[in-house]
Amino acid sequence: MGTLFWFRRDLRCFANEALIEAIENGAKSALFFICERQWIGKHGAAPIQFDLIKRRVDYLGRKLAQFGINLHVEVADTYAEIPALLKHFCVANDIEQIFANKEYEINEVLRDEQCRSIGINLRLFDGDVIAKPTTVVTKNSEMFKVFTPFKKAWLKIYEQQMFIVKPWRVVAQTTPSIEWQTPECLNTDNSSQKWPVDDENLFGIASRFVQEKCTHYSIHRDVPSIKGTSGLSPYIAIGAISVKQLLAEVQYYYPDILQTPSKREFTWINELIWREFYRHLISAFPSLCQYKNFNRKYDTVIWQDSDAQFKAWCTGNTGYPIVDAAMRQLNQTGWMHNRLRMIVASFLTKHLLIDWRKGERYFMSKLIDGDLASNNGGWQWAASTGCDAQPYFRIFNPITQSKKFDPEGAFIRTYVPELVDVPNKYIHFPHEYLAESPTCNYSSAIVEHKAARQRALDAFKV
């Protein structure tokens, strides 16, 4: 009887302990389900991310074939079809056990329960996180509801641990390579072509960031006009590179990083711990996967939900240059700088009083690095409805944020060409200057900052 590995959002060979265990238990084949209707139709995932996934699966197929491991790609409309398809595959191929990595979202958990209910022997690993959900908890064995104590507890567990990634040892190395032919279901539209999918490039991106940028990350990460972030988020989102591998890479150059959170290099590690926090939250509180406010007292907030203003926000025509530049970056590239994500989310939920769920869904429909746990956590943080969210009275001033993080307007001019000739003095809110230049077609401001801020305060106080 055979063993099978089931790829999900863990599209990697290196640092994939579940895959290595499967191979050591005799696996000669692997499986991946393409679920376009589920991902794009039901989950609202971005087509550019779907394209990236297909390209990465094709790469994996070629790589595994070199070691005699056959990657089967099956098509399922929705998760509801998978248990029966998987059962049929196991019977047809004499498969007794399946190895896979856990997914913590509610639909994925239900899918796995249904697989087990029809007799599929599913062995699941926690390969998407460093700390397994339920292992970082309060003294009362409850999930933390504030990030800082969660981080302290997380560090207490791992501060003395040196992470070593289990090497990619293929037991079947003596097995002859097999031919890989790209299945028709993996045909792509090349929308993600600017993002390489091969391991050599991915490992190079990670290594260069740790060696060259990690020290300055705390300073440069908030400046959208420079490449100060890691550029790894799309690959983390689809599991092409693991967080454990990244932590091991940082420890190689900064061995005491987990004991010295005051170091500048720790700022990036802190972001990885935030990711852990949000993944633990959706595991502990499945309602987060169903667009529920974490803080239920804000269920009483009356959102304005103007369709015209939401459209202006989506298309980058709010009349606030930093907001418009950020939204146009998202629409054109499928990615947005992290500081800008906070600015535009605050603007939508506080200045426009539009329900955070609309922004969350729009982001997921565009982001190449879309991830339900992080996206939901970030949006609820900005909207003040989430776990350890910013206080409702903390409302970003988009003009102040623009002056602070894009002082000369370099980023704004990149994505809002209407303002390319506006002097630095006026670039952050150019309407007085543009009044003297009637030929410029830049949008008028759709709300006035002080009035919008007060309206939000009043709404959230209630």
XYZ file of C-alpha atoms in Angstrom:
462
model
C 0.000 0.000 0.000
C 1.332 3.420 -0.942
C 1.832 6.879 0.487
C 0.799 10.148 -1.152
C 1.716 13.765 -0.444
C -1.043 16.352 -0.884
C 0.236 19.845 -1.709
C -1.846 22.801 -0.535
C -0.439 26.255 0.239
C 2.947 24.695 0.937
C 4.295 24.742 -2.591
C 7.885 23.874 -1.779
C 10.255 20.951 -1.481
C 12.813 22.610 0.782
C 11.797 23.071 4.436
C 8.645 21.030 3.926
C 8.864 18.479 6.731
C 5.549 16.865 5.854
C 6.757 16.209 2.290
C 10.058 14.790 3.520
C 8.217 12.533 5.973
C 5.959 11.345 3.177
C 8.927 10.477 0.965
C 10.663 8.699 3.836
C 7.457 6.684 4.194
C 7.650 5.614 0.587
C 5.735 8.296 -1.310
C 6.431 8.184 -5.026
C 3.673 10.576 -6.026
C 2.133 13.860 -4.960
C -1.174 15.562 -5.664
C -2.477 19.094 -6.076
C -6.065 20.229 -6.596
C -6.840 23.236 -8.783
C -10.000 24.805 -7.345
C -10.562 27.944 -9.390
C -14.244 28.358 -8.534
C -13.552 27.922 -4.818
C -10.566 30.268 -4.709
C -11.691 33.021 -7.041
C -15.459 32.575 -7.041
C -16.079 31.819 -3.353
C -12.973 33.140 -1.588
C -12.502 36.111 -3.908
C -8.794 35.454 -4.424
C -6.862 37.533 -6.948
C -6.387 36.154 -10.475
C -2.740 37.268 -10.315
C -2.196 35.051 -7.267
C -3.939 32.157 -9.011
C -1.527 32.665 -11.908
C 1.437 32.617 -9.503
C 0.172 29.386 -7.927
C -0.167 27.667 -11.299
C 3.339 28.717 -12.344
C 4.760 27.487 -9.039
C 2.931 24.134 -9.296
C 4.333 23.687 -12.811
C 7.815 24.375 -11.444
C 7.281 21.832 -8.650
C 6.103 19.248 -11.147
C 9.313 19.605 -13.121
C 11.482 19.537 -9.998
C 9.844 16.481 -8.465
C 10.000 14.646 -11.798
C 13.796 14.862 -11.639
C 13.621 12.595 -8.590
C 11.092 10.189 -10.018
C 8.160 11.677 -8.096
C 5.026 12.211 -10.138
C 2.920 15.268 -9.323
C -0.719 14.728 -10.283
C -2.815 17.853 -10.812
C -6.561 17.344 -10.455
C -9.345 19.854 -11.091
C -12.145 20.374 -8.574
C -14.690 23.147 -8.823
C -15.072 23.492 -5.057
C -13.792 21.887 -1.867
C -17.028 19.895 -1.613
C -15.867 17.761 -4.556
C -12.431 16.975 -3.159
C -13.202 14.153 -0.659
C -14.824 11.945 -3.295
C -12.136 12.732 -5.884
C -9.415 12.016 -3.360
C -11.028 8.739 -2.298
C -11.250 7.641 -5.927
C -7.597 8.573 -6.508
C -6.485 6.573 -3.459
C -8.405 3.476 -4.541
C -7.155 3.700 -8.125
C -3.528 4.142 -7.046
C -3.492 1.837 -4.011
C -2.844 4.713 -1.582
C -3.158 3.903 2.117
C -2.058 7.150 3.770
C -1.819 10.825 2.803
C 0.591 13.365 4.271
C -0.262 17.075 4.145
C 0.155 20.375 5.947
C -2.753 21.882 7.878
C -4.705 24.862 6.669
C -6.491 26.734 9.460
C -9.272 28.550 7.599
C -12.795 27.298 8.291
C -13.572 25.934 4.797
C -10.256 24.112 4.653
C -10.782 22.571 8.099
C -14.240 21.374 7.028
C -12.785 19.882 3.823
C -10.280 17.836 5.843
C -12.965 16.664 8.270
C -15.049 15.467 5.329
C -12.050 13.579 3.930
C -11.575 11.760 7.214
C -15.301 11.056 7.533
C -15.179 8.870 4.402
C -12.186 6.881 5.611
C -9.229 8.784 4.155
C -6.148 8.336 6.343
C -4.929 11.938 6.531
C -1.769 12.744 8.517
C -1.551 16.515 9.021
C 1.464 18.628 9.991
C 1.718 22.255 11.138
C 4.084 23.334 8.396
C 2.658 26.822 7.871
C 3.654 28.187 11.273
C 6.519 27.992 13.723
C 4.342 27.618 16.825
C 1.384 25.280 16.498
C -1.989 26.850 17.345
C -2.937 26.271 21.016
C 0.731 26.153 22.082
C 1.077 29.905 22.755
C -1.656 30.596 25.265
C -2.386 32.400 28.534
C -2.046 30.811 31.972
C -5.714 29.885 31.624
C -4.929 28.049 28.363
C -6.788 30.638 26.302
C -5.712 32.389 23.133
C -4.099 35.772 23.714
C -6.210 38.732 22.642
C -3.333 41.219 22.705
C -0.247 40.889 20.521
C 2.503 41.987 22.933
C 1.919 39.283 25.574
C 1.509 36.756 22.747
C 4.909 37.801 21.410
C 6.509 37.553 24.853
C 5.095 34.074 25.353
C 6.180 33.080 21.827
C 9.716 34.321 22.463
C 9.867 32.548 25.813
C 9.285 29.273 23.978
C 11.790 29.877 21.182
C 14.405 32.338 22.467
C 16.959 29.578 23.115
C 16.199 27.606 19.968
C 18.364 27.681 16.884
C 16.237 26.830 13.881
C 17.765 24.327 11.507
C 15.793 23.437 8.432
C 15.611 19.756 7.643
C 17.490 19.313 4.372
C 15.792 18.308 1.152
C 16.989 14.720 1.108
C 15.140 12.730 -1.460
C 15.049 9.072 -0.492
C 14.229 8.253 -4.102
C 17.431 9.799 -5.445
C 18.342 6.538 -7.166
C 14.960 6.494 -8.899
C 15.221 7.479 -12.573
C 13.741 10.839 -13.475
C 10.404 10.888 -15.194
C 8.919 13.142 -17.837
C 6.803 16.129 -16.789
C 4.254 17.592 -19.124
C 2.467 20.728 -18.040
C -1.247 19.910 -17.647
C -3.666 22.098 -19.542
C -5.214 23.273 -16.240
C -1.884 24.965 -15.388
C -1.890 27.197 -18.463
C -1.310 30.752 -17.275
C -2.024 34.281 -18.443
C 1.433 35.439 -17.285
C -0.034 38.216 -15.141
C 2.393 37.223 -12.361
C 5.389 36.971 -14.693
C 7.366 39.680 -12.850
C 7.540 37.371 -9.834
C 9.986 34.469 -10.366
C 8.914 31.063 -9.061
C 12.120 29.011 -9.106
C 13.942 28.193 -5.884
C 17.212 29.753 -6.963
C 15.582 33.152 -7.335
C 13.450 32.798 -4.208
C 16.373 31.805 -2.017
C 18.407 34.632 -3.519
C 15.709 37.191 -2.667
C 15.568 35.927 0.912
C 19.326 35.810 1.365
C 19.916 39.279 -0.093
C 17.235 40.764 2.121
C 18.675 39.243 5.292
C 22.238 40.216 4.431
C 21.690 43.633 2.867
C 18.342 45.067 3.977
C 17.293 43.500 7.271
C 19.452 45.867 9.342
C 17.777 48.903 7.780
C 14.303 47.385 7.575
C 13.064 49.251 10.654
C 13.913 52.549 8.925
C 13.138 51.820 5.278
C 10.030 49.643 5.600
C 7.722 52.676 5.829
C 9.057 54.488 2.762
C 7.120 53.333 -0.310
C 9.434 54.965 -2.850
C 12.327 52.604 -2.002
C 12.593 48.812 -1.941
C 12.934 48.500 1.804
C 10.693 45.498 2.339
C 11.620 41.852 1.799
C 9.556 41.182 -1.335
C 8.797 37.719 0.049
C 5.123 38.074 0.951
C 3.716 36.461 -2.251
C 5.895 33.416 -1.677
C 5.062 33.130 2.012
C 1.358 33.365 1.125
C 1.467 30.347 -1.198
C 4.021 28.465 0.869
C 6.775 28.589 -1.733
C 9.120 29.538 1.088
C 8.616 28.723 4.765
C 8.722 31.066 7.751
C 10.905 28.553 9.585
C 13.417 28.699 6.743
C 13.403 32.493 6.886
C 13.936 32.522 10.642
C 16.827 30.090 10.265
C 18.330 32.414 7.640
C 18.168 35.389 9.998
C 19.645 33.374 12.883
C 22.562 32.330 10.696
C 23.698 35.963 10.520
C 22.273 37.121 13.870
C 22.412 34.089 16.195
C 21.095 35.943 19.257
C 18.203 37.661 17.456
C 15.467 35.991 19.531
C 17.185 36.951 22.784
C 17.656 40.583 21.783
C 14.386 42.009 20.443
C 15.865 45.488 20.843
C 18.077 44.878 17.800
C 17.061 46.618 14.589
C 17.045 43.295 12.759
C 14.319 42.033 15.080
C 11.789 44.405 13.490
C 11.311 41.965 10.621
C 11.082 38.996 12.992
C 8.330 40.926 14.745
C 6.359 40.920 11.491
C 6.684 37.129 11.272
C 5.334 36.860 14.823
C 2.376 39.078 13.860
C 1.697 36.549 11.106
C 1.746 33.761 13.685
C -0.636 35.769 15.899
C -3.209 36.174 13.133
C -3.024 32.508 12.137
C -3.529 31.424 15.733
C -6.528 33.768 15.933
C -8.384 32.269 12.958
C -7.731 28.815 14.381
C -9.096 29.818 17.804
C -11.926 32.000 16.460
C -13.274 30.517 13.187
C -15.890 33.287 12.979
C -13.084 35.556 11.751
C -13.218 33.565 8.505
C -16.874 34.559 8.204
C -16.346 38.346 8.209
C -17.392 38.788 11.839
C -16.054 41.654 13.961
C -13.686 40.286 16.570
C -14.797 43.021 18.943
C -18.544 42.576 18.775
C -19.328 45.905 20.434
C -18.562 47.526 17.088
C -21.409 45.613 15.459
C -23.440 48.726 16.264
C -21.353 51.033 14.078
C -23.504 52.443 11.284
C -21.437 52.432 8.123
C -22.193 55.028 5.447
C -21.228 52.693 2.610
C -21.405 55.191 -0.252
C -21.053 53.264 -3.522
C -19.643 56.335 -5.292
C -17.010 56.923 -2.644
C -16.093 53.229 -2.528
C -15.580 53.279 -6.295
C -13.410 56.404 -5.979
C -11.312 54.641 -3.340
C -10.984 51.457 -5.426
C -9.863 53.328 -8.528
C -7.543 55.785 -6.772
C -9.615 58.911 -7.293
C -10.210 60.201 -3.760
C -8.318 63.472 -4.154
C -5.799 62.411 -1.496
C -2.592 61.688 -3.440
C -1.021 59.117 -1.104
C -4.270 57.133 -0.998
C -4.717 57.326 -4.763
C -1.118 56.350 -5.498
C -1.402 53.351 -3.186
C -4.631 52.110 -4.738
C -3.274 52.527 -8.249
C -0.165 50.585 -7.249
C -2.432 47.763 -6.058
C -4.530 47.801 -9.223
C -1.537 47.922 -11.553
C 0.853 45.521 -9.816
C -1.180 43.296 -7.485
C 0.880 44.434 -4.522
C 0.866 47.337 -2.085
C 3.464 48.634 0.338
C 2.599 47.746 3.958
C 2.531 51.321 5.302
C 0.178 52.244 2.487
C -2.122 49.342 3.348
C -2.635 50.890 6.761
C -3.192 54.364 5.323
C -5.792 53.327 2.743
C -7.582 51.011 5.182
C -7.837 53.792 7.752
C -9.068 56.177 5.070
C -11.794 53.794 3.885
C -13.075 52.824 7.322
C -12.690 56.157 9.136
C -12.755 58.975 6.568
C -15.369 57.332 4.353
C -17.070 55.210 7.030
C -17.250 52.270 4.659
C -17.461 48.776 6.121
C -14.015 47.187 6.461
C -15.354 43.993 4.896
C -15.650 45.730 1.518
C -12.027 46.828 1.671
C -10.901 43.409 2.845
C -12.637 41.714 -0.068
C -11.286 44.217 -2.570
C -7.740 43.654 -1.327
C -8.130 39.882 -1.617
C -9.392 40.271 -5.186
C -6.232 42.147 -6.176
C -3.335 41.051 -3.946
C -0.732 38.610 -5.211
C 0.136 37.990 -1.551
C -3.476 37.680 -0.377
C -3.733 35.709 2.850
C -7.013 35.501 4.755
C -5.544 35.558 8.275
C -3.207 38.504 7.708
C -5.609 40.425 5.486
C -8.492 40.037 7.915
C -6.259 40.901 10.865
C -4.876 43.992 9.154
C -8.267 45.291 8.119
C -9.840 44.751 11.510
C -6.812 46.413 13.100
C -7.323 49.504 10.931
C -11.089 49.520 11.489
C -10.649 49.194 15.288
C -12.941 46.153 15.255
C -10.239 43.521 15.615
C -8.069 41.796 18.161
C -5.575 44.281 19.644
C -6.672 46.818 17.027
C -5.748 50.480 16.984
C -8.114 52.562 19.168
C -11.108 53.950 17.267
C -9.930 57.495 17.944
C -6.602 56.879 16.216
C -7.365 58.089 12.721
C -4.525 58.485 10.242
C -4.293 61.909 8.650
C -3.448 60.978 5.035
C -1.761 64.330 4.427
C 0.485 63.989 7.465
C 1.275 60.374 6.579
C 2.168 61.453 3.049
C 4.517 64.188 4.253
C 6.206 61.804 6.671
C 6.713 58.762 4.464
C 6.825 60.249 0.934
C 8.218 63.713 1.714
C 9.233 64.632 -1.837
C 6.287 62.880 -3.462
C 8.445 60.391 -5.374
C 5.993 57.555 -4.866
C 2.966 59.740 -5.565
C 4.387 60.935 -8.876
C 5.080 57.331 -9.931
C 1.426 56.330 -9.754
C -0.435 59.639 -10.083
C 1.100 61.125 -13.242
C -1.406 63.999 -13.184
C 0.665 65.435 -10.334
C 4.116 64.940 -11.808
C 4.760 68.680 -12.145
C 3.286 69.739 -8.809
C 5.953 71.223 -6.499
C 6.911 69.287 -3.361
C 5.262 71.923 -1.196
C 1.828 71.089 -2.622
C 2.192 67.439 -3.674
C 0.503 65.975 -0.567
C -2.744 67.902 -1.016
C -2.484 69.861 -4.269
C -5.956 71.334 -4.670
C -5.110 74.940 -3.827
C -2.201 74.808 -6.258
C -4.263 73.065 -8.953
C -6.935 75.747 -8.727
C -4.482 77.886 -10.665
C -4.039 75.108 -13.228
C -7.505 74.232 -14.551
C -6.095 71.896 -17.223
C -5.106 69.308 -14.597
C -7.764 66.613 -14.297
C -6.875 65.303 -10.842
C -9.869 64.425 -8.638
C -11.242 66.815 -6.054
C -11.076 65.652 -2.445
C -14.158 63.522 -1.788
C -14.188 64.348 1.940
C -12.715 67.065 4.148
C -10.310 65.581 6.681
C -11.443 67.292 9.883
C -15.137 66.784 9.201
C -14.608 63.135 8.210
C -12.534 62.507 11.318
C -15.195 63.935 13.593
C -17.903 61.898 11.861
C -15.912 58.727 12.482
C -15.369 59.599 16.132
C -19.081 60.151 16.588
C -19.957 56.886 14.841
C -17.555 54.781 16.883
C -18.433 56.449 20.195
C -21.994 55.294 19.751
